[in-house]
Short mmCIF file of N, CA, C and O in Angstrom, two decimals:
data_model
loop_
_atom_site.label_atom_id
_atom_site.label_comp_id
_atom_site.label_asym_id
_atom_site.label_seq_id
_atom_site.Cartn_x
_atom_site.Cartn_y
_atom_site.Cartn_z
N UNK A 10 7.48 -19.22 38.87
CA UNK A 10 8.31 -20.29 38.33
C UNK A 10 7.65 -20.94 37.13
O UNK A 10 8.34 -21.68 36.43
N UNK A 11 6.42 -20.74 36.83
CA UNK A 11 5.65 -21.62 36.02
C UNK A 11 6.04 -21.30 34.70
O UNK A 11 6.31 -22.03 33.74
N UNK A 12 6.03 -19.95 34.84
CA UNK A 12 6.33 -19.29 33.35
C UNK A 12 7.43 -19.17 32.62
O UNK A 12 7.39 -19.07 31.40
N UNK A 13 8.75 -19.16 33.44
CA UNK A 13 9.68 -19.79 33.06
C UNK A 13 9.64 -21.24 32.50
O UNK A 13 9.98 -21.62 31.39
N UNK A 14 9.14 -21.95 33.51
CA UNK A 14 9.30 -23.21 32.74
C UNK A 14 8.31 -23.59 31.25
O UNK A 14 8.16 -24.64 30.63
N UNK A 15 7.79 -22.31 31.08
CA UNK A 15 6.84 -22.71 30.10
C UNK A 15 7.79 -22.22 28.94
O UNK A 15 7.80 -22.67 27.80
N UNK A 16 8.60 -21.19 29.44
CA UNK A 16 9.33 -20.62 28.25
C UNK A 16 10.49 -21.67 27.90
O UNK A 16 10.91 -21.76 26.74
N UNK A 17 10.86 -22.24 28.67
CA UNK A 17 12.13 -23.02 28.69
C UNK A 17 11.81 -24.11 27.58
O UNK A 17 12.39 -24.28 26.51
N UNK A 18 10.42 -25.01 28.27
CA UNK A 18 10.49 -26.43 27.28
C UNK A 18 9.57 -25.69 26.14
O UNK A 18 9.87 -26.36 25.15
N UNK A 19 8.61 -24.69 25.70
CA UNK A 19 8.36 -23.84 24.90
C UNK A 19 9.52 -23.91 23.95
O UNK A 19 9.36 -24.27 22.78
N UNK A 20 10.69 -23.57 24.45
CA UNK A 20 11.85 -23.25 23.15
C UNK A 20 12.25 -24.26 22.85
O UNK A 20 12.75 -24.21 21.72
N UNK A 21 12.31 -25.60 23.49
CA UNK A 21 12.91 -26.66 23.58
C UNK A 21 12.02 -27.57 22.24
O UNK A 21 12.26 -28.22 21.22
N UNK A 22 10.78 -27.05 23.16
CA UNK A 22 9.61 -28.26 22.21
C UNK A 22 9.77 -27.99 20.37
O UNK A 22 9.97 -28.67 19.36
N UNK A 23 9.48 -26.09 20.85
CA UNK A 23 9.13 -25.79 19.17
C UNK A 23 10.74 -25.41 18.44
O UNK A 23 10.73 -24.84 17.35
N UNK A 24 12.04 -25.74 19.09
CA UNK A 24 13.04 -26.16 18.29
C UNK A 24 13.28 -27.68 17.53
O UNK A 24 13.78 -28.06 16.47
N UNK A 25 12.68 -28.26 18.59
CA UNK A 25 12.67 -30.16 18.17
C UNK A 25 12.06 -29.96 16.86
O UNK A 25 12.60 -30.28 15.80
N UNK A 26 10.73 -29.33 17.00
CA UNK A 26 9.29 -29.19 16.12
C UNK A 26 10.04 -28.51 15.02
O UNK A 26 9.51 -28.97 14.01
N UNK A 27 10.84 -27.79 14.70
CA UNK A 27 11.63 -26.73 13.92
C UNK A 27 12.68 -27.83 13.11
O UNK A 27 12.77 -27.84 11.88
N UNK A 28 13.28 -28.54 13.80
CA UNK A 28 14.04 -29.59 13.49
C UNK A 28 12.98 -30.52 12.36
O UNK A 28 12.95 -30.31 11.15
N UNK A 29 12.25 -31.43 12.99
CA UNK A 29 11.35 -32.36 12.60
C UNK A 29 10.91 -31.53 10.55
O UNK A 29 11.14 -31.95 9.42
N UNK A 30 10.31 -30.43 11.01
CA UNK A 30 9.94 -30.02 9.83
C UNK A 30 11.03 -29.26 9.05
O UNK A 30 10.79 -28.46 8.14
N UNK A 31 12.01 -29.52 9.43
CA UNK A 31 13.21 -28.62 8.87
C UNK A 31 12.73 -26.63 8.03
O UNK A 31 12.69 -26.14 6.91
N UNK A 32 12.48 -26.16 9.50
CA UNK A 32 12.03 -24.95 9.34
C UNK A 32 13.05 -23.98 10.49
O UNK A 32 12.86 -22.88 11.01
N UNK A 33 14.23 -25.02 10.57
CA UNK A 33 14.95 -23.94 11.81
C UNK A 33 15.65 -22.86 11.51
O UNK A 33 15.90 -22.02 12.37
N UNK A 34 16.20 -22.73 9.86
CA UNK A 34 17.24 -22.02 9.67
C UNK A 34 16.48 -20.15 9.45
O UNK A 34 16.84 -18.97 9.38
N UNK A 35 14.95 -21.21 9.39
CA UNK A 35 13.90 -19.54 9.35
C UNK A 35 13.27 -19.35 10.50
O UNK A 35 12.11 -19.00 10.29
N UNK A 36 13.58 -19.45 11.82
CA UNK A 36 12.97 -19.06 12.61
C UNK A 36 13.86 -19.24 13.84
O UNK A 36 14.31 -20.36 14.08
N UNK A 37 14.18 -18.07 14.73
CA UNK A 37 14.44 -18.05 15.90
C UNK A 37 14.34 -18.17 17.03
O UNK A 37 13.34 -18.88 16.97
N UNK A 38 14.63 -18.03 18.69
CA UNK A 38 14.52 -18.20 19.52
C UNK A 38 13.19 -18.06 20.07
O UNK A 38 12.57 -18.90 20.72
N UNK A 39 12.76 -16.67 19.68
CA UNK A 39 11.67 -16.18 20.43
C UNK A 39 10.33 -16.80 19.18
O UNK A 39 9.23 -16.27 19.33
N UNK A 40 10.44 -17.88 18.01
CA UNK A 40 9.61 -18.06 17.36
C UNK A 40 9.01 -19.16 17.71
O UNK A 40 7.84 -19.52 17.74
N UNK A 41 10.73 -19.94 18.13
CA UNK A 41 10.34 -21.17 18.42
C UNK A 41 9.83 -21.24 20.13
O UNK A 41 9.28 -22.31 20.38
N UNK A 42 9.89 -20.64 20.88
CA UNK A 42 8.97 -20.39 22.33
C UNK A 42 7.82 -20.39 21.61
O UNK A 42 7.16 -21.43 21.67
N UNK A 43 7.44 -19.56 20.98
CA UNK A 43 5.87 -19.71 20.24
C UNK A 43 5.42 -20.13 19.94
O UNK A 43 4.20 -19.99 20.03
N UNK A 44 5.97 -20.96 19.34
CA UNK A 44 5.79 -22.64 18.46
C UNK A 44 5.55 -23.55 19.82
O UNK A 44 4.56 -24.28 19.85
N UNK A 45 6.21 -23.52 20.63
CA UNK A 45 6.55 -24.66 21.40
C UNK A 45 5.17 -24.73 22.67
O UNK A 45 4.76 -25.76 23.21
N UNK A 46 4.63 -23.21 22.93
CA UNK A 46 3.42 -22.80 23.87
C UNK A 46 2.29 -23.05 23.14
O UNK A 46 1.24 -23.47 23.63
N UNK A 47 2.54 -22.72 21.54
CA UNK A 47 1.13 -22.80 20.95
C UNK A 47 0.66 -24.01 20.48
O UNK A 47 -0.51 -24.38 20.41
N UNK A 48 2.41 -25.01 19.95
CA UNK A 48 1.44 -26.19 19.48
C UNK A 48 1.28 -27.20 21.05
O UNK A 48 0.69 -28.28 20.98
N UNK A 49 1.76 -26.80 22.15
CA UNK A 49 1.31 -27.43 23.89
C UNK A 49 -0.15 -27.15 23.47
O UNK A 49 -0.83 -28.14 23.21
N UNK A 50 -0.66 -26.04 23.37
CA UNK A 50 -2.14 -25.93 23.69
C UNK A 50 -2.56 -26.76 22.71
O UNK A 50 -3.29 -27.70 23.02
N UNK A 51 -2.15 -26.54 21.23
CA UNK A 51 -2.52 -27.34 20.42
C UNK A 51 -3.12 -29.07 20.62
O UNK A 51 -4.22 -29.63 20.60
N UNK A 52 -1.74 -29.46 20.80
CA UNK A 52 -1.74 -30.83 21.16
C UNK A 52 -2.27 -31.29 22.52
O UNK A 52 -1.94 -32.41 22.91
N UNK A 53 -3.04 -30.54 23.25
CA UNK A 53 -3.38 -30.97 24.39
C UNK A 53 -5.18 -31.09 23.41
O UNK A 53 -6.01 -31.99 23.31
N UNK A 54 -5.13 -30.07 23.01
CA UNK A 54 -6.69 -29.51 22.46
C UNK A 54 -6.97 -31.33 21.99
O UNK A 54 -7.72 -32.09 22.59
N UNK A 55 -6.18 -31.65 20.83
CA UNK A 55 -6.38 -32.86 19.95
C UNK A 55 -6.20 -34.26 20.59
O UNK A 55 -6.62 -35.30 20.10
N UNK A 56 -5.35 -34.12 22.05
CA UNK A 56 -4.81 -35.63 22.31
C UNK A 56 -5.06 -35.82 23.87
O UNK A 56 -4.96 -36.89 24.47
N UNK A 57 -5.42 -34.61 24.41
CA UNK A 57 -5.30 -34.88 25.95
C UNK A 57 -6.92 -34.03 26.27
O UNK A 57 -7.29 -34.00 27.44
N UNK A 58 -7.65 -33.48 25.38
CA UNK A 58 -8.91 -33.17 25.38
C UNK A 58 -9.20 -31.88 25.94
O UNK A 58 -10.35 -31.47 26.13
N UNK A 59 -7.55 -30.86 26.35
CA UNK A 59 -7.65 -29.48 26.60
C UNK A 59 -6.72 -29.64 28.06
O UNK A 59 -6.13 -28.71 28.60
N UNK A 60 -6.73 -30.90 28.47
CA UNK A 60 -5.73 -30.82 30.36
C UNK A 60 -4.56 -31.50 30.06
O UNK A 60 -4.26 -32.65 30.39
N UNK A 61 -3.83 -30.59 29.33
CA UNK A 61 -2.23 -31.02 29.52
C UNK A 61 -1.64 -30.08 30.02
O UNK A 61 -0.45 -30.25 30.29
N UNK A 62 -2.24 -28.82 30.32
CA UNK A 62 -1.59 -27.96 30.96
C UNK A 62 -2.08 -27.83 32.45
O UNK A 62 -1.88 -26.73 32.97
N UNK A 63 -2.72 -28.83 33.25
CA UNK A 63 -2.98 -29.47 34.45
C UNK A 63 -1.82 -30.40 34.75
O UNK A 63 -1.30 -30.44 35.87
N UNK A 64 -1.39 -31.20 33.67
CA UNK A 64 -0.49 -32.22 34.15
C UNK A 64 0.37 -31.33 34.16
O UNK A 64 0.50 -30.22 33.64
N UNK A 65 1.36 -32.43 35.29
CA UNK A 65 2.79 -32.22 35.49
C UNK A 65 3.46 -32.81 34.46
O UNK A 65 3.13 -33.78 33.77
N UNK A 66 4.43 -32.14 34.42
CA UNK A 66 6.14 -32.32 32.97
C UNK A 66 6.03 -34.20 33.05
O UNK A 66 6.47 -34.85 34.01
N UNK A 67 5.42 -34.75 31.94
CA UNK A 67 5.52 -35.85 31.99
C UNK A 67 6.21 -36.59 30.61
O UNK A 67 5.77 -35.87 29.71
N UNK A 68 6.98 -37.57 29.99
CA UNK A 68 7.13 -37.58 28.78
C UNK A 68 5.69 -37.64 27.58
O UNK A 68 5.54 -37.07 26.51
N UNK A 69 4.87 -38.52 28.27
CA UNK A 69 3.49 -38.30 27.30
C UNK A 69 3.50 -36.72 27.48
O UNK A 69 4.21 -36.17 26.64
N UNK A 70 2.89 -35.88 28.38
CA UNK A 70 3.09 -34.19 28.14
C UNK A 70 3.86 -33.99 27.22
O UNK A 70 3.37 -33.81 26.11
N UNK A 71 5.09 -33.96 27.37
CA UNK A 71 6.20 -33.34 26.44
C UNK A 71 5.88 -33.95 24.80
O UNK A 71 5.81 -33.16 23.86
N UNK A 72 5.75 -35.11 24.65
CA UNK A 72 5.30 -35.51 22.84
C UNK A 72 4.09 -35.59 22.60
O UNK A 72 3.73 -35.83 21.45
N UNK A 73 3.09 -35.40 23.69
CA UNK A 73 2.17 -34.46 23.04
C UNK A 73 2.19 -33.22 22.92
O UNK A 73 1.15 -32.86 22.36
N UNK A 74 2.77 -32.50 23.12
CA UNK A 74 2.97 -30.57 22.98
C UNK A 74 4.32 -30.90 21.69
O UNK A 74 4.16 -30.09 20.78
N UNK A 75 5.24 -31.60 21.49
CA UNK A 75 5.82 -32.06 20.09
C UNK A 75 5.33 -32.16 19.33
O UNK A 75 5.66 -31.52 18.34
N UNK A 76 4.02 -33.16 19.29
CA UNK A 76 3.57 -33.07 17.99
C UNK A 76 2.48 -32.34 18.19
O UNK A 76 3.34 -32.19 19.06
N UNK A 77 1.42 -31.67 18.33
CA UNK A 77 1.25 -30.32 18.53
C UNK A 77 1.63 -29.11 18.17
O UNK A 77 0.86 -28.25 17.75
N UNK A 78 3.34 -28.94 18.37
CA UNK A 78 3.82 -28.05 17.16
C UNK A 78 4.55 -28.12 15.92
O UNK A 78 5.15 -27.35 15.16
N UNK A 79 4.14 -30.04 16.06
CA UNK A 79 4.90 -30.06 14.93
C UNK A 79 3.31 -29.75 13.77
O UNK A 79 3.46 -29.33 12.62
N UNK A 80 2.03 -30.02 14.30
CA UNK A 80 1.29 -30.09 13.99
C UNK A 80 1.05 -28.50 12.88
O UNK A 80 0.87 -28.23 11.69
N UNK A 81 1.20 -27.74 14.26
CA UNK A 81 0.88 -26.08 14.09
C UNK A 81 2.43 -25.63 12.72
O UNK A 81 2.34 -24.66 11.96
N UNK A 82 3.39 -26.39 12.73
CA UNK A 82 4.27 -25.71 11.45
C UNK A 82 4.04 -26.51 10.31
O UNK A 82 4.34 -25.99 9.24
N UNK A 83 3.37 -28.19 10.28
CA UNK A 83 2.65 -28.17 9.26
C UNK A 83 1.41 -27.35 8.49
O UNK A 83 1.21 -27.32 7.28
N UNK A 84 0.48 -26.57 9.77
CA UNK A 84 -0.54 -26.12 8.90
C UNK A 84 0.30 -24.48 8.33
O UNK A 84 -0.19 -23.99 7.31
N UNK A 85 1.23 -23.90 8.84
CA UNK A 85 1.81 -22.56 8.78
C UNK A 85 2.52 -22.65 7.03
O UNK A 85 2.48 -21.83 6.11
N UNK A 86 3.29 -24.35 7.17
CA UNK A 86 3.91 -24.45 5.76
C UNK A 86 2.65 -25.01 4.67
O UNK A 86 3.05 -25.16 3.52
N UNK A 87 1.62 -25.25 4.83
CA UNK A 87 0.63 -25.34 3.89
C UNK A 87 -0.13 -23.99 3.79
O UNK A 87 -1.24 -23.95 3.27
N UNK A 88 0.21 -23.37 4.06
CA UNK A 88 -0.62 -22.15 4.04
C UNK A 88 0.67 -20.99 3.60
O UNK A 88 0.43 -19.93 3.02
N UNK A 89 1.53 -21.27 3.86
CA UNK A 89 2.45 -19.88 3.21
C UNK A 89 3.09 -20.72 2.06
O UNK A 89 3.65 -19.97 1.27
N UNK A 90 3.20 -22.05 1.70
CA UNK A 90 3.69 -22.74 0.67
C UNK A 90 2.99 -23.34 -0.54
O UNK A 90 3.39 -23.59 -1.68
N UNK A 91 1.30 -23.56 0.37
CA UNK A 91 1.10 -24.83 -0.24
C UNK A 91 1.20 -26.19 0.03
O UNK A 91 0.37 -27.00 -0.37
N UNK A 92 1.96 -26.40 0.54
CA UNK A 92 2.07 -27.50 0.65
C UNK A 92 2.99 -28.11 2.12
O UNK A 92 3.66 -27.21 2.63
N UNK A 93 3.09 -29.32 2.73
CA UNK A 93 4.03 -29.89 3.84
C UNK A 93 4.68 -30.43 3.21
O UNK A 93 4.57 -31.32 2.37
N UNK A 94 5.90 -29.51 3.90
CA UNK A 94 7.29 -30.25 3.68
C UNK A 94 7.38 -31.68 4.41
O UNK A 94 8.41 -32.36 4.31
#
Protein backbone atom coordinates (compact mmCIF):
# COMPACT_ATOMS: atom_id res chain seq x y z
CA UNK A 1 0.00 0.00 0.00
CA UNK A 2 2.87 2.35 0.68
CA UNK A 3 3.89 2.64 -2.77
CA UNK A 4 0.89 3.47 -4.14
CA UNK A 5 0.43 6.08 -1.91
CA UNK A 6 3.73 7.38 -2.72
CA UNK A 7 2.77 7.41 -6.35
CA UNK A 8 -0.52 9.02 -5.77
CA UNK A 9 0.55 12.29 -3.65
CA UNK A 10 4.02 11.96 -5.82
CA UNK A 11 1.74 13.06 -8.84
CA UNK A 12 -0.28 15.25 -6.83
CA UNK A 13 2.73 17.08 -5.12
CA UNK A 14 4.96 17.43 -8.35
CA UNK A 15 1.72 18.63 -10.42
CA UNK A 16 1.02 21.51 -7.70
CA UNK A 17 5.04 21.99 -8.04
CA UNK A 18 4.45 21.99 -12.05
CA UNK A 19 1.70 24.51 -11.53
CA UNK A 20 3.68 26.87 -9.03
CA UNK A 21 6.60 27.05 -11.59
CA UNK A 22 4.43 27.00 -14.58
CA UNK A 23 6.29 23.98 -16.16
CA UNK A 24 3.05 21.77 -16.65
CA UNK A 25 2.33 22.11 -20.24
CA UNK A 26 6.08 20.31 -20.54
CA UNK A 27 5.81 17.60 -18.46
CA UNK A 28 3.55 14.70 -17.80
CA UNK A 29 2.09 12.26 -15.55
CA UNK A 30 4.82 9.96 -15.04
CA UNK A 31 7.29 13.28 -14.73
CA UNK A 32 5.41 14.79 -12.38
CA UNK A 33 5.37 11.38 -9.91
CA UNK A 34 9.09 12.11 -10.21
CA UNK A 35 9.04 15.43 -9.33
CA UNK A 36 6.72 14.85 -6.58
CA UNK A 37 9.08 11.53 -4.88
CA UNK A 38 12.20 13.40 -5.61
CA UNK A 39 11.56 16.85 -4.42
CA UNK A 40 9.69 14.62 -0.88
CA UNK A 41 13.24 13.42 -0.41
CA UNK A 42 14.41 16.68 -1.30
CA UNK A 43 12.51 18.69 1.08
CA UNK A 44 12.71 16.38 3.86
CA UNK A 45 16.77 16.44 3.25
CA UNK A 46 16.53 20.59 3.78
CA UNK A 47 13.51 21.01 6.31
CA UNK A 48 12.79 17.88 8.24
CA UNK A 49 16.66 16.78 8.41
CA UNK A 50 16.08 13.42 6.16
CA UNK A 51 12.61 11.88 8.44
CA UNK A 52 9.76 12.91 6.48
CA UNK A 53 9.48 9.78 5.05
CA UNK A 54 9.00 8.28 8.79
CA UNK A 55 6.17 10.64 9.28
CA UNK A 56 2.75 9.96 8.60
CA UNK A 57 0.69 12.09 5.62
CA UNK A 58 0.66 15.21 7.62
CA UNK A 59 -0.03 18.83 6.09
CA UNK A 60 3.56 20.08 7.31
CA UNK A 61 4.70 16.55 5.31
CA UNK A 62 2.81 17.41 2.32
CA UNK A 63 4.37 21.40 1.97
CA UNK A 64 7.35 20.25 2.83
CA UNK A 65 7.71 17.61 -0.12
CA UNK A 66 5.87 20.93 -2.19
CA UNK A 67 8.38 22.94 -1.78
CA UNK A 68 10.98 20.42 -2.20
CA UNK A 69 9.82 19.99 -5.68
CA UNK A 70 9.15 23.08 -6.20
CA UNK A 71 12.70 23.46 -5.12
CA UNK A 72 14.10 20.52 -7.49
CA UNK A 73 12.18 22.40 -10.87
CA UNK A 74 13.78 25.54 -9.84
CA UNK A 75 17.29 24.08 -9.96
CA UNK A 76 16.21 21.85 -13.43
CA UNK A 77 14.97 25.48 -14.97
CA UNK A 78 18.34 27.15 -14.04
CA UNK A 79 20.26 24.70 -15.46
CA UNK A 80 18.45 23.92 -18.85
CA UNK A 81 17.53 27.83 -19.07
CA UNK A 82 19.61 29.74 -17.08
CA UNK A 83 17.70 31.07 -15.22
CA UNK A 84 14.12 30.68 -12.63
CA UNK A 85 11.19 31.32 -13.96
Amino acid sequence: MGIILWLIIGGVIGWLASIIMRTDAQQGIFLNIIVGIIGAFIGGLIFAGGSINNAGLSLYSFLVSLLGAVVLLAIVNLVRRGRVR
